[in-house]
Amino acid sequence: MPTQGPQKRLLGSLNSTSTTTPHLGLATNQTGPWCLHVSIPDGLFLSLGLVGLVENVLVVIAITKNRNLHSPMYYFICCLALSDLMVSVSIVLETTIILLLDAGILVARAALVQQLDNIIDVLICSSMLSSLCFLGVIAIDRYVSIFYALRYHSIVTLSRTQRAIVGIWVVSTISSTLFITYYKHTAVLLCLVTFFLAILALMAILYIHMLTRACQHARGIAQLHKRQHSIRQGFFLKGAATLTILLGIFFLCWGPFFLHLSLIVLCPQHPTCSCIFKNFKLFLILIIFSSIVDPLIYAFRSQELRMTLKEVLLCSW
């Protein structure tokens, strides 16, 4: 992990610029004057973390309050919000602790700081893994609801939903503990990158197939109304735009972080890769940004959830 005084930086065990991973032999100083390093202030971590915290708390409260939202789809959305909530809380917590340590307000032994940082790293890593899992599960749930509409409630039962949720949390926690413990092994990084690519491929295949089916349905409706070209073209453009935004934001927010992990394995000593390594904090900011965007994409588009949220906010006043 990269060291800043006695404390370490967020998820530093996965940061190739770490001073505690000399086995990688990184040439972090051989980047050249052309290297672009984006400076990220700690205040930005705090600000975005708090915004994500508030958004996802509101999603959890709205789904918990409204019994009409107690269905498998909203349970998965609620769990996604909880995962994003954990990301925000963990990052705000660690950034706050680092600022207090730097200011001398909080004094702790190096060993205690090390243990605390490991715990927070496991928490962040598990929340990241669970977020990716629930994004994939939401895609599967929507796919089943479209292609197996008549059998949806017999396939996606409440008991299966509960088992899937518990399984994801357990596997994410165990996996993140192993990843943080054995982060020096190349196999760990490869497993993380492979997992991300699998989730990306799953989402892309399912959503593209859903878009294709929706366009076929729109074409059938257009033929009945004798307006095939205009309706079909308009529907396809709207669906393609939605799909591009959904997958584009997912790749933009998560892709750079996993590219960083891939380059640790592929070119740890190359100057270009070393330059990319220096922007590790920027990649983390993008992941925090995903916890802000996820509620807008998966939760707040629901009219009933928005109405429930409005009631909650009005009652709070």
PDB file of N, CA and C in Angstrom, residues 23-82:
ATOM      1  N   HIS A  23       8.097  -6.191  -5.047  1.00  0.00           N
ATOM      2  CA  HIS A  23       8.252  -7.335  -5.936  1.00  0.00           C
ATOM      3  C   HIS A  23       7.791  -7.033  -7.348  1.00  0.00           C
ATOM      4  N   LEU A  24       6.977  -5.993  -7.486  1.00  0.00           N
ATOM      5  CA  LEU A  24       6.506  -5.634  -8.821  1.00  0.00           C
ATOM      6  C   LEU A  24       7.560  -4.877  -9.610  1.00  0.00           C
ATOM      7  N   GLY A  25       8.522  -4.301  -8.905  1.00  0.00           N
ATOM      8  CA  GLY A  25       9.607  -3.593  -9.578  1.00  0.00           C
ATOM      9  C   GLY A  25       9.126  -2.427 -10.415  1.00  0.00           C
ATOM     10  N   LEU A  26       8.208  -1.634  -9.901  1.00  0.00           N
ATOM     11  CA  LEU A  26       7.607  -0.566 -10.687  1.00  0.00           C
ATOM     12  C   LEU A  26       8.572   0.604 -10.850  1.00  0.00           C
ATOM     13  N   ALA A  27       8.623   1.106 -12.041  1.00  0.00           N
ATOM     14  CA  ALA A  27       9.450   2.267 -12.313  1.00  0.00           C
ATOM     15  C   ALA A  27       8.574   3.506 -12.290  1.00  0.00           C
ATOM     16  N   THR A  28       8.065   3.843 -11.118  1.00  0.00           N
ATOM     17  CA  THR A  28       7.097   4.924 -11.005  1.00  0.00           C
ATOM     18  C   THR A  28       7.704   6.288 -11.316  1.00  0.00           C
ATOM     19  N   ASN A  29       9.032   6.410 -11.211  1.00  0.00           N
ATOM     20  CA  ASN A  29       9.657   7.690 -11.491  1.00  0.00           C
ATOM     21  C   ASN A  29      10.029   7.831 -12.961  1.00  0.00           C
ATOM     22  N   GLN A  30       9.943   6.727 -13.729  1.00  0.00           N
ATOM     23  CA  GLN A  30      10.333   6.755 -15.133  1.00  0.00           C
ATOM     24  C   GLN A  30       9.107   7.021 -16.009  1.00  0.00           C
ATOM     25  N   THR A  31       8.429   8.110 -15.745  1.00  0.00           N
ATOM     26  CA  THR A  31       7.222   8.426 -16.485  1.00  0.00           C
ATOM     27  C   THR A  31       7.444   9.516 -17.523  1.00  0.00           C
ATOM     28  N   GLY A  32       8.455  10.336 -17.334  1.00  0.00           N
ATOM     29  CA  GLY A  32       8.744  11.379 -18.302  1.00  0.00           C
ATOM     30  C   GLY A  32       7.898  12.616 -18.080  1.00  0.00           C
ATOM     31  N   PRO A  33       8.285  13.731 -18.676  1.00  0.00           N
ATOM     32  CA  PRO A  33       7.564  15.000 -18.480  1.00  0.00           C
ATOM     33  C   PRO A  33       6.188  15.005 -19.119  1.00  0.00           C
ATOM     34  N   TRP A  34       5.924  14.079 -20.060  1.00  0.00           N
ATOM     35  CA  TRP A  34       4.646  14.039 -20.766  1.00  0.00           C
ATOM     36  C   TRP A  34       3.533  13.430 -19.922  1.00  0.00           C
ATOM     37  N   CYS A  35       3.884  12.826 -18.806  1.00  0.00           N
ATOM     38  CA  CYS A  35       2.894  12.108 -17.994  1.00  0.00           C
ATOM     39  C   CYS A  35       1.890  13.083 -17.380  1.00  0.00           C
ATOM     40  N   LEU A  36       0.601  12.802 -17.594  1.00  0.00           N
ATOM     41  CA  LEU A  36      -0.472  13.628 -17.045  1.00  0.00           C
ATOM     42  C   LEU A  36      -0.953  13.019 -15.733  1.00  0.00           C
ATOM     43  N   HIS A  37      -0.789  13.777 -14.664  1.00  0.00           N
ATOM     44  CA  HIS A  37      -1.224  13.310 -13.350  1.00  0.00           C
ATOM     45  C   HIS A  37      -2.350  14.208 -12.861  1.00  0.00           C
ATOM     46  N   VAL A  38      -3.542  13.637 -12.693  1.00  0.00           N
ATOM     47  CA  VAL A  38      -4.711  14.392 -12.228  1.00  0.00           C
ATOM     48  C   VAL A  38      -4.723  14.386 -10.703  1.00  0.00           C
ATOM     49  N   SER A  39      -4.594  15.544 -10.128  1.00  0.00           N
ATOM     50  CA  SER A  39      -4.590  15.662  -8.668  1.00  0.00           C
ATOM     51  C   SER A  39      -6.027  15.654  -8.136  1.00  0.00           C
ATOM     52  N   ILE A  40      -6.287  14.756  -7.201  1.00  0.00           N
ATOM     53  CA  ILE A  40      -7.626  14.627  -6.617  1.00  0.00           C
ATOM     54  C   ILE A  40      -7.565  15.026  -5.144  1.00  0.00           C
ATOM     55  N   PRO A  41      -8.195  16.138  -4.754  1.00  0.00           N
ATOM     56  CA  PRO A  41      -8.172  16.537  -3.347  1.00  0.00           C
ATOM     57  C   PRO A  41      -9.028  15.614  -2.492  1.00  0.00           C
ATOM     58  N   ASP A  42      -8.645  15.465  -1.222  1.00  0.00           N
ATOM     59  CA  ASP A  42      -9.420  14.614  -0.314  1.00  0.00           C
ATOM     60  C   ASP A  42     -10.837  15.137  -0.127  1.00  0.00           C
ATOM     61  N   GLY A  43     -11.003  16.458  -0.268  1.00  0.00           N
ATOM     62  CA  GLY A  43     -12.338  17.027  -0.118  1.00  0.00           C
ATOM     63  C   GLY A  43     -13.310  16.499  -1.155  1.00  0.00           C
ATOM     64  N   LEU A  44     -12.797  16.151  -2.344  1.00  0.00           N
ATOM     65  CA  LEU A  44     -13.663  15.608  -3.390  1.00  0.00           C
ATOM     66  C   LEU A  44     -14.130  14.207  -3.016  1.00  0.00           C
ATOM     67  N   PHE A  45     -13.245  13.418  -2.411  1.00  0.00           N
ATOM     68  CA  PHE A  45     -13.651  12.101  -1.908  1.00  0.00           C
ATOM     69  C   PHE A  45     -14.780  12.244  -0.899  1.00  0.00           C
ATOM     70  N   LEU A  46     -14.624  13.199   0.013  1.00  0.00           N
ATOM     71  CA  LEU A  46     -15.642  13.409   1.042  1.00  0.00           C
ATOM     72  C   LEU A  46     -16.954  13.880   0.435  1.00  0.00           C
ATOM     73  N   SER A  47     -16.882  14.825  -0.477  1.00  0.00           N
ATOM     74  CA  SER A  47     -18.097  15.399  -1.062  1.00  0.00           C
ATOM     75  C   SER A  47     -18.888  14.361  -1.848  1.00  0.00           C
ATOM     76  N   LEU A  48     -18.213  13.661  -2.766  1.00  0.00           N
ATOM     77  CA  LEU A  48     -18.898  12.651  -3.570  1.00  0.00           C
ATOM     78  C   LEU A  48     -19.365  11.489  -2.711  1.00  0.00           C
ATOM     79  N   GLY A  49     -18.572  11.131  -1.711  1.00  0.00           N
ATOM     80  CA  GLY A  49     -18.978  10.051  -0.815  1.00  0.00           C
ATOM     81  C   GLY A  49     -20.252  10.392  -0.064  1.00  0.00           C
ATOM     82  N   LEU A  50     -20.364  11.634   0.384  1.00  0.00           N
ATOM     83  CA  LEU A  50     -21.561  12.059   1.114  1.00  0.00           C
ATOM     84  C   LEU A  50     -22.783  12.111   0.199  1.00  0.00           C
ATOM     85  N   VAL A  51     -22.591  12.571  -1.042  1.00  0.00           N
ATOM     86  CA  VAL A  51     -23.706  12.595  -1.995  1.00  0.00           C
ATOM     87  C   VAL A  51     -24.203  11.178  -2.262  1.00  0.00           C
ATOM     88  N   GLY A  52     -23.276  10.248  -2.517  1.00  0.00           N
ATOM     89  CA  GLY A  52     -23.659   8.854  -2.727  1.00  0.00           C
ATOM     90  C   GLY A  52     -24.319   8.259  -1.509  1.00  0.00           C
ATOM     91  N   LEU A  53     -23.840   8.641  -0.333  1.00  0.00           N
ATOM     92  CA  LEU A  53     -24.421   8.154   0.923  1.00  0.00           C
ATOM     93  C   LEU A  53     -25.877   8.577   1.047  1.00  0.00           C
ATOM     94  N   VAL A  54     -26.158   9.850   0.807  1.00  0.00           N
ATOM     95  CA  VAL A  54     -27.523  10.365   0.937  1.00  0.00           C
ATOM     96  C   VAL A  54     -28.445   9.714  -0.089  1.00  0.00           C
ATOM     97  N   GLU A  55     -28.004   9.646  -1.338  1.00  0.00           N
ATOM     98  CA  GLU A  55     -28.837   9.065  -2.396  1.00  0.00           C
ATOM     99  C   GLU A  55     -29.231   7.628  -2.081  1.00  0.00           C
ATOM    100  N   ASN A  56     -28.263   6.826  -1.705  1.00  0.00           N
ATOM    101  CA  ASN A  56     -28.529   5.403  -1.500  1.00  0.00           C
ATOM    102  C   ASN A  56     -29.304   5.147  -0.216  1.00  0.00           C
ATOM    103  N   VAL A  57     -29.122   5.989   0.786  1.00  0.00           N
ATOM    104  CA  VAL A  57     -29.954   5.879   1.988  1.00  0.00           C
ATOM    105  C   VAL A  57     -31.412   6.141   1.643  1.00  0.00           C
ATOM    106  N   LEU A  58     -31.664   7.129   0.795  1.00  0.00           N
ATOM    107  CA  LEU A  58     -33.032   7.439   0.382  1.00  0.00           C
ATOM    108  C   LEU A  58     -33.654   6.265  -0.381  1.00  0.00           C
ATOM    109  N   VAL A  59     -32.866   5.613  -1.232  1.00  0.00           N
ATOM    110  CA  VAL A  59     -33.377   4.450  -1.976  1.00  0.00           C
ATOM    111  C   VAL A  59     -33.758   3.336  -1.019  1.00  0.00           C
ATOM    112  N   VAL A  60     -32.901   3.041  -0.064  1.00  0.00           N
ATOM    113  CA  VAL A  60     -33.171   1.971   0.903  1.00  0.00           C
ATOM    114  C   VAL A  60     -34.408   2.291   1.734  1.00  0.00           C
ATOM    115  N   ILE A  61     -34.545   3.543   2.169  1.00  0.00           N
ATOM    116  CA  ILE A  61     -35.701   3.939   2.981  1.00  0.00           C
ATOM    117  C   ILE A  61     -36.985   3.821   2.177  1.00  0.00           C
ATOM    118  N   ALA A  62     -36.961   4.284   0.927  1.00  0.00           N
ATOM    119  CA  ALA A  62     -38.164   4.245   0.088  1.00  0.00           C
ATOM    120  C   ALA A  62     -38.616   2.809  -0.156  1.00  0.00           C
ATOM    121  N   ILE A  63     -37.679   1.918  -0.478  1.00  0.00           N
ATOM    122  CA  ILE A  63     -38.039   0.522  -0.744  1.00  0.00           C
ATOM    123  C   ILE A  63     -38.506  -0.174   0.529  1.00  0.00           C
ATOM    124  N   THR A  64     -37.899   0.150   1.644  1.00  0.00           N
ATOM    125  CA  THR A  64     -38.305  -0.451   2.921  1.00  0.00           C
ATOM    126  C   THR A  64     -39.687   0.011   3.341  1.00  0.00           C
ATOM    127  N   LYS A  65     -40.000   1.271   3.083  1.00  0.00           N
ATOM    128  CA  LYS A  65     -41.267   1.851   3.542  1.00  0.00           C
ATOM    129  C   LYS A  65     -42.465   1.372   2.733  1.00  0.00           C
ATOM    130  N   ASN A  66     -42.320   1.266   1.408  1.00  0.00           N
ATOM    131  CA  ASN A  66     -43.448   0.951   0.523  1.00  0.00           C
ATOM    132  C   ASN A  66     -43.544  -0.554   0.299  1.00  0.00           C
ATOM    133  N   ARG A  67     -44.621  -1.171   0.772  1.00  0.00           N
ATOM    134  CA  ARG A  67     -44.802  -2.619   0.609  1.00  0.00           C
ATOM    135  C   ARG A  67     -44.973  -3.020  -0.854  1.00  0.00           C
ATOM    136  N   ASN A  68     -45.452  -2.099  -1.681  1.00  0.00           N
ATOM    137  CA  ASN A  68     -45.599  -2.399  -3.104  1.00  0.00           C
ATOM    138  C   ASN A  68     -44.248  -2.605  -3.791  1.00  0.00           C
ATOM    139  N   LEU A  69     -43.194  -2.141  -3.147  1.00  0.00           N
ATOM    140  CA  LEU A  69     -41.853  -2.300  -3.695  1.00  0.00           C
ATOM    141  C   LEU A  69     -41.141  -3.525  -3.130  1.00  0.00           C
ATOM    142  N   HIS A  70     -41.857  -4.313  -2.352  1.00  0.00           N
ATOM    143  CA  HIS A  70     -41.258  -5.521  -1.775  1.00  0.00           C
ATOM    144  C   HIS A  70     -41.361  -6.672  -2.771  1.00  0.00           C
ATOM    145  N   SER A  71     -40.586  -6.578  -3.823  1.00  0.00           N
ATOM    146  CA  SER A  71     -40.558  -7.597  -4.868  1.00  0.00           C
ATOM    147  C   SER A  71     -39.101  -7.903  -5.186  1.00  0.00           C
ATOM    148  N   PRO A  72     -38.825  -9.033  -5.845  1.00  0.00           N
ATOM    149  CA  PRO A  72     -37.429  -9.389  -6.141  1.00  0.00           C
ATOM    150  C   PRO A  72     -36.650  -8.292  -6.837  1.00  0.00           C
ATOM    151  N   MET A  73     -37.256  -7.640  -7.833  1.00  0.00           N
ATOM    152  CA  MET A  73     -36.540  -6.613  -8.571  1.00  0.00           C
ATOM    153  C   MET A  73     -36.077  -5.487  -7.656  1.00  0.00           C
ATOM    154  N   TYR A  74     -36.975  -5.024  -6.799  1.00  0.00           N
ATOM    155  CA  TYR A  74     -36.614  -3.925  -5.898  1.00  0.00           C
ATOM    156  C   TYR A  74     -35.713  -4.386  -4.759  1.00  0.00           C
ATOM    157  N   TYR A  75     -35.790  -5.652  -4.384  1.00  0.00           N
ATOM    158  CA  TYR A  75     -34.845  -6.172  -3.403  1.00  0.00           C
ATOM    159  C   TYR A  75     -33.421  -6.109  -3.952  1.00  0.00           C
ATOM    160  N   PHE A  76     -33.274  -6.461  -5.233  1.00  0.00           N
ATOM    161  CA  PHE A  76     -31.947  -6.391  -5.851  1.00  0.00           C
ATOM    162  C   PHE A  76     -31.482  -4.936  -5.944  1.00  0.00           C
ATOM    163  N   ILE A  77     -32.390  -4.035  -6.293  1.00  0.00           N
ATOM    164  CA  ILE A  77     -32.033  -2.615  -6.362  1.00  0.00           C
ATOM    165  C   ILE A  77     -31.659  -2.094  -4.977  1.00  0.00           C
ATOM    166  N   CYS A  78     -32.382  -2.554  -3.951  1.00  0.00           N
ATOM    167  CA  CYS A  78     -32.078  -2.150  -2.580  1.00  0.00           C
ATOM    168  C   CYS A  78     -30.687  -2.637  -2.169  1.00  0.00           C
ATOM    169  N   CYS A  79     -30.355  -3.867  -2.548  1.00  0.00           N
ATOM    170  CA  CYS A  79     -29.031  -4.413  -2.221  1.00  0.00           C
ATOM    171  C   CYS A  79     -27.932  -3.689  -2.977  1.00  0.00           C
ATOM    172  N   LEU A  80     -28.212  -3.295  -4.217  1.00  0.00           N
ATOM    173  CA  LEU A  80     -27.247  -2.489  -4.962  1.00  0.00           C
ATOM    174  C   LEU A  80     -27.016  -1.162  -4.250  1.00  0.00           C
ATOM    175  N   ALA A  81     -28.101  -0.565  -3.756  1.00  0.00           N
ATOM    176  CA  ALA A  81     -27.976   0.688  -3.013  1.00  0.00           C
ATOM    177  C   ALA A  81     -27.167   0.486  -1.734  1.00  0.00           C
ATOM    178  N   LEU A  82     -27.368  -0.643  -1.057  1.00  0.00           N
ATOM    179  CA  LEU A  82     -26.600  -0.934   0.152  1.00  0.00           C
ATOM    180  C   LEU A  82     -25.119  -1.097  -0.170  1.00  0.00           C
TER     181      LEU A  82
END
